[in-house]
mmCIF file of C-alpha atoms in Angstrom:
data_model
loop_
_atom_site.group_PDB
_atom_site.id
_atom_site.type_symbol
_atom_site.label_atom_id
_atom_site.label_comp_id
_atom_site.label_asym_id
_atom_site.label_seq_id
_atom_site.Cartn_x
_atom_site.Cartn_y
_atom_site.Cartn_z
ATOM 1 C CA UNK A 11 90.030 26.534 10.117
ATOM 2 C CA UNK A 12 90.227 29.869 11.866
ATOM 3 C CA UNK A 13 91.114 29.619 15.777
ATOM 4 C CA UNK A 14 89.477 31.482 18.432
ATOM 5 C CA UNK A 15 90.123 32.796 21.547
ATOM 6 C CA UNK A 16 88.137 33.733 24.493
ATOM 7 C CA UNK A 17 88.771 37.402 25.612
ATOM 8 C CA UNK A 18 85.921 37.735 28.180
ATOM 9 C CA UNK A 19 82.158 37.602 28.542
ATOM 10 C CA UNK A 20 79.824 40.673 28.163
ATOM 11 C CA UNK A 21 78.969 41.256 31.753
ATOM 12 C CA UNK A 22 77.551 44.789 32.699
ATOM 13 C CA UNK A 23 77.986 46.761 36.092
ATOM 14 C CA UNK A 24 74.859 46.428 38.194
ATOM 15 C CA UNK A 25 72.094 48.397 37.793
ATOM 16 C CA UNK A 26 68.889 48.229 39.119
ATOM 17 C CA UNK A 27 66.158 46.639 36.070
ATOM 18 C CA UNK A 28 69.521 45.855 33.909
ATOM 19 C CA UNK A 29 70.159 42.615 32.929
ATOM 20 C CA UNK A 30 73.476 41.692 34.510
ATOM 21 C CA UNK A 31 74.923 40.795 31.202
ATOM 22 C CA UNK A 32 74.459 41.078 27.355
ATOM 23 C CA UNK A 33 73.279 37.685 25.900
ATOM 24 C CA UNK A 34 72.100 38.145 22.471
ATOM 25 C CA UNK A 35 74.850 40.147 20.773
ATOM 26 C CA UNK A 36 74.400 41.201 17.148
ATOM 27 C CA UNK A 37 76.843 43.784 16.276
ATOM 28 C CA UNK A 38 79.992 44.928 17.521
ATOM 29 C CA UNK A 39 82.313 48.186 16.634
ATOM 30 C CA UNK A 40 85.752 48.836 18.452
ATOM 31 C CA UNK A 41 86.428 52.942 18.745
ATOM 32 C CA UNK A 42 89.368 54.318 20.875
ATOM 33 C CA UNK A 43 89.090 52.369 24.110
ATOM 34 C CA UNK A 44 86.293 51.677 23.889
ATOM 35 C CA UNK A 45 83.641 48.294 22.528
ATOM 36 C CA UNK A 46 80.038 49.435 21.390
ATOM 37 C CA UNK A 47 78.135 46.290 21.422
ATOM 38 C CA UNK A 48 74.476 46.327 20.432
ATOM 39 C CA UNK A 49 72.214 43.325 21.102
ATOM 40 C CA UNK A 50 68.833 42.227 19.208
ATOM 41 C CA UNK A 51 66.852 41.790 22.088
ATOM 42 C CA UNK A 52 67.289 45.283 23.991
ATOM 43 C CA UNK A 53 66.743 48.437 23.685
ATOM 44 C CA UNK A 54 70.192 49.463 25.113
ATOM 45 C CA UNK A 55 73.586 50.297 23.331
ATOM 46 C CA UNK A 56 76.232 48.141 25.622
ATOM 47 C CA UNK A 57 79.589 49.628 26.558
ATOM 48 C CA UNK A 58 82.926 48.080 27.470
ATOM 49 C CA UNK A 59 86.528 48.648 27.727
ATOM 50 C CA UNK A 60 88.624 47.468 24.850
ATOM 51 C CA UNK A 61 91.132 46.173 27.308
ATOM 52 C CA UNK A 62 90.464 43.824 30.779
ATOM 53 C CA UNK A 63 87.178 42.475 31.418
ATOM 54 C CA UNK A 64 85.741 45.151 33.818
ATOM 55 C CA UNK A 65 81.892 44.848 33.425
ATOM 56 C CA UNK A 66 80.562 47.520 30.945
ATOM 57 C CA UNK A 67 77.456 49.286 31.023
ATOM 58 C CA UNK A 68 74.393 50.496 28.890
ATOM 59 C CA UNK A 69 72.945 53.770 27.526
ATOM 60 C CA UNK A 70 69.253 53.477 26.385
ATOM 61 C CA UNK A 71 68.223 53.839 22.581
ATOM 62 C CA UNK A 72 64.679 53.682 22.569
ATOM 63 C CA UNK A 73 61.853 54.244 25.654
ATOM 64 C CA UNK A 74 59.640 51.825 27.393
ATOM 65 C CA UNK A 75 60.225 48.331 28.260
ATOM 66 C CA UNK A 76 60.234 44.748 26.677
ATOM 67 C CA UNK A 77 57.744 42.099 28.336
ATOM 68 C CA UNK A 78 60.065 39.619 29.822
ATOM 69 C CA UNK A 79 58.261 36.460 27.769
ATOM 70 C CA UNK A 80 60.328 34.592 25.238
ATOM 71 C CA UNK A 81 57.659 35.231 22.439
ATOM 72 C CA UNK A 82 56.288 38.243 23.447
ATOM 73 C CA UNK A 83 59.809 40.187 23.885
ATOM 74 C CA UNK A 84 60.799 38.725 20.363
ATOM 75 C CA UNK A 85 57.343 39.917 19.019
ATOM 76 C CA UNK A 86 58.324 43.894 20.460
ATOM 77 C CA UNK A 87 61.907 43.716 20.445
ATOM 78 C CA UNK A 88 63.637 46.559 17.951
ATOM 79 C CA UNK A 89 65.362 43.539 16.465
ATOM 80 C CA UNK A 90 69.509 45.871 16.261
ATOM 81 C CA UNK A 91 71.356 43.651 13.828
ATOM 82 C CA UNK A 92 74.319 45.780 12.435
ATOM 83 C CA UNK A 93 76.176 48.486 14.539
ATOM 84 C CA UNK A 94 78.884 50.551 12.225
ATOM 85 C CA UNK A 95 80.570 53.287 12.597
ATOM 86 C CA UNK A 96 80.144 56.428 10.073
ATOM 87 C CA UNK A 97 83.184 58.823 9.780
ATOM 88 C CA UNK A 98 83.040 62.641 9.668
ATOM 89 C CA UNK A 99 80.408 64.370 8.352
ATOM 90 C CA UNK A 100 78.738 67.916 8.566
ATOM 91 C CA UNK A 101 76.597 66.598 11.161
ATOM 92 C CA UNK A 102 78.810 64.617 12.743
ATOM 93 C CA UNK A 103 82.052 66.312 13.479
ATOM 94 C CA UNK A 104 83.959 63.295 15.007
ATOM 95 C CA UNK A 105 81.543 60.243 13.221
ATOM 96 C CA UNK A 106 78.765 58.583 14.776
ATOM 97 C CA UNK A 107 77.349 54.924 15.352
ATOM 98 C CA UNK A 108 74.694 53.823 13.492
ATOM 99 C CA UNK A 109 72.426 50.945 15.004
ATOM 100 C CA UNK A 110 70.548 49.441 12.100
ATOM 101 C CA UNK A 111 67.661 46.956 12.170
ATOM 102 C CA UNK A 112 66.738 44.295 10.707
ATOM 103 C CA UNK A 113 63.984 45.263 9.029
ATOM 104 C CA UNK A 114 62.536 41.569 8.763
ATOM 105 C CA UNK A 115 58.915 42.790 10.237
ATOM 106 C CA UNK A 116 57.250 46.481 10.447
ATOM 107 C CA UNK A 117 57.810 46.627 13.852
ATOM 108 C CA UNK A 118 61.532 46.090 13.300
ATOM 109 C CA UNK A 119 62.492 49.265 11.835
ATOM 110 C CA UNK A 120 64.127 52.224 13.785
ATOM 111 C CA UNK A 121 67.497 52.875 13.422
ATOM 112 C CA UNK A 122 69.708 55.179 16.529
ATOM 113 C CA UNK A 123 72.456 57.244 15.612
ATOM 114 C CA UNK A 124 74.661 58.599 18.470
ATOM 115 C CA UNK A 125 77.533 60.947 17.736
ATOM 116 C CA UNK A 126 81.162 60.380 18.899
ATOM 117 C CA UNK A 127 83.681 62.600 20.985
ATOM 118 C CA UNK A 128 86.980 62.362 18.995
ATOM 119 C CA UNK A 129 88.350 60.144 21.920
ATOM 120 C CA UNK A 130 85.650 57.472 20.926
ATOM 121 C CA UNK A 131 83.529 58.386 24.060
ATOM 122 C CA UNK A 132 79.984 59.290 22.718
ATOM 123 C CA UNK A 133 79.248 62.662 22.811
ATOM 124 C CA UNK A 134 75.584 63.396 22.897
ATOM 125 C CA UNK A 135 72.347 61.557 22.888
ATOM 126 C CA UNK A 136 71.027 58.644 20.803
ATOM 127 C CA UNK A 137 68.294 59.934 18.309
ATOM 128 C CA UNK A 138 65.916 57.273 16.210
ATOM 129 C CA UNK A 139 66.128 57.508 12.549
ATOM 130 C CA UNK A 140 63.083 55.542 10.527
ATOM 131 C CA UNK A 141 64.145 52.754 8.308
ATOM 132 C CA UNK A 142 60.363 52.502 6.636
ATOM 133 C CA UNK A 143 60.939 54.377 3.297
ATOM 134 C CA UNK A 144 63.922 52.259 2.700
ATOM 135 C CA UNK A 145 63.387 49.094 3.965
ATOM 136 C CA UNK A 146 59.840 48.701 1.979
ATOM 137 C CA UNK A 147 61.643 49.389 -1.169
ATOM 138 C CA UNK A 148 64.694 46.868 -0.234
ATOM 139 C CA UNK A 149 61.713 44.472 0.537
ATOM 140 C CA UNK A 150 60.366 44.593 -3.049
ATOM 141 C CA UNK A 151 64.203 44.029 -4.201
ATOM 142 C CA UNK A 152 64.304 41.028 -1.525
ATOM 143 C CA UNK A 153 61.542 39.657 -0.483
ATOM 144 C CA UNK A 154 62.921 38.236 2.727
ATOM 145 C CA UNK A 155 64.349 41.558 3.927
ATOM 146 C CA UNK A 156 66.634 40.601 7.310
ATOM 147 C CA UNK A 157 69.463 42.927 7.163
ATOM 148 C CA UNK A 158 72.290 41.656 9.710
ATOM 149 C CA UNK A 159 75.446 43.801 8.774
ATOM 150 C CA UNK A 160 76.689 47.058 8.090
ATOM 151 C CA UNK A 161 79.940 49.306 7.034
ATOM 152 C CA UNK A 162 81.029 52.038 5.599
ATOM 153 C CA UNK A 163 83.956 51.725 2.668
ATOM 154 C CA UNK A 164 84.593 54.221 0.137
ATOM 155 C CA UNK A 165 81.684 56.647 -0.288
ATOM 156 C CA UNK A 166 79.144 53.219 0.217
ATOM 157 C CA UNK A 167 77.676 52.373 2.863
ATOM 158 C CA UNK A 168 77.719 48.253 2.524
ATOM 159 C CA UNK A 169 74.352 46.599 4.050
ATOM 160 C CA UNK A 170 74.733 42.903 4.801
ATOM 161 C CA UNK A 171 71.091 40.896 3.872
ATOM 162 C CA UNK A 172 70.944 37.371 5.580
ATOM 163 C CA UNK A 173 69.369 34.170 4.187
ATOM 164 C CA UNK A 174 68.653 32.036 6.375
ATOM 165 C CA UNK A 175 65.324 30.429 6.217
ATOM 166 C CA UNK A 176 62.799 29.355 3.448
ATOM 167 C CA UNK A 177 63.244 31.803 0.513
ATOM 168 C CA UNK A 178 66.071 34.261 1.796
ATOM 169 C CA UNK A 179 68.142 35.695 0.021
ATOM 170 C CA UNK A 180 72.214 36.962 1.036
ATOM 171 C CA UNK A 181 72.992 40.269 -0.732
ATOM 172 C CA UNK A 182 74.866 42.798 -0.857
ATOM 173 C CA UNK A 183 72.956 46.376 -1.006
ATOM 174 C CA UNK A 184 75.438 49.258 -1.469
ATOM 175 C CA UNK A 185 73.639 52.725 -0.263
ATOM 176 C CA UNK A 186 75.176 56.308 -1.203
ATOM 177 C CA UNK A 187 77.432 57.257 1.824
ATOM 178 C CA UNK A 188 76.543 60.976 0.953
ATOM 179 C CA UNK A 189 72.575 60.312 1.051
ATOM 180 C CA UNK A 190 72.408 58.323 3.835
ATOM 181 C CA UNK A 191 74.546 61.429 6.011
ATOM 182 C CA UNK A 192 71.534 63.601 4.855
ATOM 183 C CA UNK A 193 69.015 61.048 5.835
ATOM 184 C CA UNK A 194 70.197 59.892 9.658
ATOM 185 C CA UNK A 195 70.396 63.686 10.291
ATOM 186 C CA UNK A 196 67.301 64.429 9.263
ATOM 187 C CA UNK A 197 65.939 61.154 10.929
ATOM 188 C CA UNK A 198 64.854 59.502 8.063
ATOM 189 C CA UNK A 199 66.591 57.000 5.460
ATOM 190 C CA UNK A 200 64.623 56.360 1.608
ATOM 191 C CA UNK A 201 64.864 54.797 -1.329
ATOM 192 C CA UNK A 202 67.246 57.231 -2.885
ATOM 193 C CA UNK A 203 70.035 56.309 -1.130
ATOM 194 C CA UNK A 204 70.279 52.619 -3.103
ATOM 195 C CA UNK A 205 72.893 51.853 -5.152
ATOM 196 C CA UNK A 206 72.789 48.383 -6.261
ATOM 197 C CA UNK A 207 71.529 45.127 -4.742
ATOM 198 C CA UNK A 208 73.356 41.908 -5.722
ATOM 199 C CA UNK A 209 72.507 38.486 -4.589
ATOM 200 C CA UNK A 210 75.547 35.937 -3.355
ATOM 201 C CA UNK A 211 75.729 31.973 -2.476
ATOM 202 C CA UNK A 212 77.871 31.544 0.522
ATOM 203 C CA UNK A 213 77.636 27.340 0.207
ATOM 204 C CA UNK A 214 77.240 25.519 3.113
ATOM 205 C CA UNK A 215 78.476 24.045 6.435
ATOM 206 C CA UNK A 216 77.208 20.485 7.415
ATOM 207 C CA UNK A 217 74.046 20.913 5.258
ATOM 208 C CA UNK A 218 72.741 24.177 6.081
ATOM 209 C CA UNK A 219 73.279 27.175 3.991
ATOM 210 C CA UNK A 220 75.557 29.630 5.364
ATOM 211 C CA UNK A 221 73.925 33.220 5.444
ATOM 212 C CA UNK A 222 75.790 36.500 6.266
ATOM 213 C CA UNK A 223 75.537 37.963 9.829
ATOM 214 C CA UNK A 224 77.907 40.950 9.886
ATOM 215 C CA UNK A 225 80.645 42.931 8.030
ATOM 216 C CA UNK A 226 83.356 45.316 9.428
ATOM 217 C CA UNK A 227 85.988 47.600 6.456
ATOM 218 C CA UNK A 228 89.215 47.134 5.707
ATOM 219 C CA UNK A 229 91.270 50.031 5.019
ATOM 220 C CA UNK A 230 92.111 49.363 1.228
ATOM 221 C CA UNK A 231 88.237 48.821 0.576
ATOM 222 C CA UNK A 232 87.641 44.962 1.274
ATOM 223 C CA UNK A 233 85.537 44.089 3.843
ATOM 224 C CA UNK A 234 85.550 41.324 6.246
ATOM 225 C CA UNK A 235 82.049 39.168 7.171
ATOM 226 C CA UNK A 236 80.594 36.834 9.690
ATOM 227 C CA UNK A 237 78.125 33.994 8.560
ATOM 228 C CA UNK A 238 76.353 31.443 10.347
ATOM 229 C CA UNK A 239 74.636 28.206 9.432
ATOM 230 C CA UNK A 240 71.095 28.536 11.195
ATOM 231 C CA UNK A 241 68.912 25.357 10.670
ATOM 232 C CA UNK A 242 65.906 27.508 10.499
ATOM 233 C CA UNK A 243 62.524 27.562 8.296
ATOM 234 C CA UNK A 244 61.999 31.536 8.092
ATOM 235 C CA UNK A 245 63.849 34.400 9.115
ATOM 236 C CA UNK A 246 62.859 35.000 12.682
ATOM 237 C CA UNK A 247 62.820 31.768 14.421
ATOM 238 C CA UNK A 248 65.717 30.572 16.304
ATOM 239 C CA UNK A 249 67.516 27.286 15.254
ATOM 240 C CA UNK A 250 70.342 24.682 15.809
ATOM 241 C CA UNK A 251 73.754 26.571 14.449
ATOM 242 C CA UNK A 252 75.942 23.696 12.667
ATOM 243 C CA UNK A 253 78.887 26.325 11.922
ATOM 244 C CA UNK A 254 80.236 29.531 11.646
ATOM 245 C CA UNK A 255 82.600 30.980 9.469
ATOM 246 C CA UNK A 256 84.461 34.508 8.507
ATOM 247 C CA UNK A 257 84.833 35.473 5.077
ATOM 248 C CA UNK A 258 86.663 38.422 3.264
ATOM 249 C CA UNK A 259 84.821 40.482 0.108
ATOM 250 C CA UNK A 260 87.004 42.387 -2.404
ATOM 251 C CA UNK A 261 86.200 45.802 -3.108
ATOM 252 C CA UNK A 262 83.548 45.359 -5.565
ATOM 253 C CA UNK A 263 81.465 42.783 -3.314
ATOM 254 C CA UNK A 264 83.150 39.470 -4.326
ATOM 255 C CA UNK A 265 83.665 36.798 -2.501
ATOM 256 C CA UNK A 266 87.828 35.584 -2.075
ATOM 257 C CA UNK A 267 88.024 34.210 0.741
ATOM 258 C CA UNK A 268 85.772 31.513 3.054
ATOM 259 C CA UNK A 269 86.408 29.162 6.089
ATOM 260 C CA UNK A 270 85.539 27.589 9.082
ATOM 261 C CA UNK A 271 85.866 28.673 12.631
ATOM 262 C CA UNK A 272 86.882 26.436 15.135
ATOM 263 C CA UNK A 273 83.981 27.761 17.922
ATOM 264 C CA UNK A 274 80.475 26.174 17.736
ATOM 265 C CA UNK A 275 78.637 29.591 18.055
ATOM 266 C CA UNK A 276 76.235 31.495 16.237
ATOM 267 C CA UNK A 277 79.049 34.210 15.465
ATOM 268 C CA UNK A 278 77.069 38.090 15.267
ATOM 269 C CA UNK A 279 79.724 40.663 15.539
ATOM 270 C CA UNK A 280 83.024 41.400 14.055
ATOM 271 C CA UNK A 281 85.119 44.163 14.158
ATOM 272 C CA UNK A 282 88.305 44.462 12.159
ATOM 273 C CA UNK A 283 91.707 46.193 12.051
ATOM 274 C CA UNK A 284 95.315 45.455 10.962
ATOM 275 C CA UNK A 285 98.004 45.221 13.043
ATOM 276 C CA UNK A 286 101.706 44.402 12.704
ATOM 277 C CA UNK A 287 101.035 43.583 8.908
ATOM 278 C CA UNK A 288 98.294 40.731 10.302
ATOM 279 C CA UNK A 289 93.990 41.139 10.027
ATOM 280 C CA UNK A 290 93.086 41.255 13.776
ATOM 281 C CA UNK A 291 89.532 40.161 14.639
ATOM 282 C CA UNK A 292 87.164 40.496 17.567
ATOM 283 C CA UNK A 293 83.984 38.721 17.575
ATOM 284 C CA UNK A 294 80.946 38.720 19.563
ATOM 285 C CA UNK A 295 78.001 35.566 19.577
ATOM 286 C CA UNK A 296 74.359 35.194 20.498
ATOM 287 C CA UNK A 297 73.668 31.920 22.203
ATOM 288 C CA UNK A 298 69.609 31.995 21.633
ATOM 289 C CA UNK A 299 70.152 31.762 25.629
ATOM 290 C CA UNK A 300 68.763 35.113 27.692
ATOM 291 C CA UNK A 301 70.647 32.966 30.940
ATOM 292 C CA UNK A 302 74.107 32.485 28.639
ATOM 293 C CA UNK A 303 76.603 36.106 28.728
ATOM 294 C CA UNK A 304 77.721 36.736 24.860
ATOM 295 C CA UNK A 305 81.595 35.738 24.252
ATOM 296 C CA UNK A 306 84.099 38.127 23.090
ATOM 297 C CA UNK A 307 86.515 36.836 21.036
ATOM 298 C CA UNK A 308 89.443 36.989 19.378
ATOM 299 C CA UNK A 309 91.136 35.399 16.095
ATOM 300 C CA UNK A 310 93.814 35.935 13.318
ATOM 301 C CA UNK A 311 92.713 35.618 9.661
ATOM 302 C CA UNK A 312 95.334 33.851 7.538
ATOM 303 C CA UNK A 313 94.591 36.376 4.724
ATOM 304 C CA UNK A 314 97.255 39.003 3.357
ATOM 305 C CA UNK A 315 96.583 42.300 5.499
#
């Protein structure tokens, strides 16, 4: 079993009409000093630093407002599963982050790119990309289209398609890194950009399948994932999580590696480096709770970095 440790909670600086701390945390990216954390029930990009626990704060995505009702807000919300972080490019000069979502109704697909400073600050404004071309054609591939993570290895960019529910489906969906540069900087991703789509088991934990819920790259091309077991009948209701666990794909998409961690959360967010020959983690969670702050944690994966 993987152990965890608490780092801090996701609390933001003050503002006036901010919450006063990020609850439903879906995606998480680590850049110079800094955290990017994007939730799936806001339209704001959250902002720590890597270090302390000095509150962060937001910058807005998309305009208007979300009605403050539980089923309303989930009925309008942009639904940001997957936050990764694209490298160099001829429109991006120092990378950008890419806030993908998850596609798992119509209203549910805008993407926001936002270009980075080399220092990891961000270095301009957010602009929306449409996910429509591409997510009705991963739809016919899937069905049950609810893509929850995303990252970049090699010249793929590695989408991340959860099952929980009746009929889902986990899968992998490799997209051309090359095609998808063209696409977010012209503001629009399609079809052409898919590679392959290939469809995985993950097994279970206490009974309930265990469905991905985010990825983050390794340097030598595997990739590191997040999956929860959701006790759910379809892919946007909210259900009782009976366990988590991290998992490592080899470069061509396999499955090697699979356990347990030790915290009873509905893990959302991982982020990924190696350091002193040992697979560092950070991890962020959603407790279904708008009341509850999102953990940030920490953990060692017993794997060979």
């Amino acid at each position: 079993m993987i152990v965890t440790t608490l780092r801090r909670t996701l609390t933001l600086a003050a503002a006036p009409g901010q919450p006063a701390h990020v609850s439903a945390a879906s995606g998480l990216v680590r850049v110079g000093d800094w955290l990017y954390v994007v939730a799936d029930d806001a339209l704001h990009l959250a902002i720590f630093p890597a270090t302390g626990d000095a509150p962060g704060h937001t910058v807005r995505l998309f305009p208007g407002e979300l009605p403050e009702g539980h089923a309303a807000r989930k009925a309008a919300k942009p639904d940001l599963e997957a936050l990764c972080r694209l490298g160099p490019s001829t429109a991006f000069a120092h990378g950008a982050l890419l806030a993908l979502p998850s596609g798992s109704t119509p209203a549910r697909r805008r993407a926001s790119v936002l270009p980075l400073s080399a220092d990891g600050t961000l270095a301009g404004p957010p602009r929306t990309v449409d996910c429509t071309a591409l997510y009705v054609q991963l739809e016919r591939e899937l069905v049950a289209l609810n893509v929850e993570g995303a990252a970049v290895t090699g010249k793929r960019l590695r989408l991340l398609n959860r099952g929980n529910g009746v009929g889902g489906v986990d899968a992998l969906v490799d997209l051309d890194l090359d095609r998808v540069l063209v696409g977010v900087d012209g503001g629009m991703l399609g079809p052409e950009a898919v590679r392959t789509v290939r469809r995985w088991e993950l097994g279970e934990a206490n009974g309930v399948r265990l469905s991905f819920t985010d990825a983050s790259a390794l340097p030598d091309g595997r990739m590191v994932f997040t999956a929860t077991a959701e006790d759910s009948q379809d892919r946007v209701a909210d259900g009782p999580v009976k366990g988590s666990a991290v998992g490592v794909l080899a470069p061509d998409g396999t499955p090697v590696y699979l356990d347990a961690v030790d915290a009873a959360l509905k893990l959302e967010g991982v982020d990924v480096r190696v350091e002193g020959g040992r697979i560092h983690l950070l991890l962020v969670a959603d407790a279904d709770d708008p009341s509850v702050p999102a953990p940030l944690l920490d953990a060692v994966l017993p794997v060979p970095a």
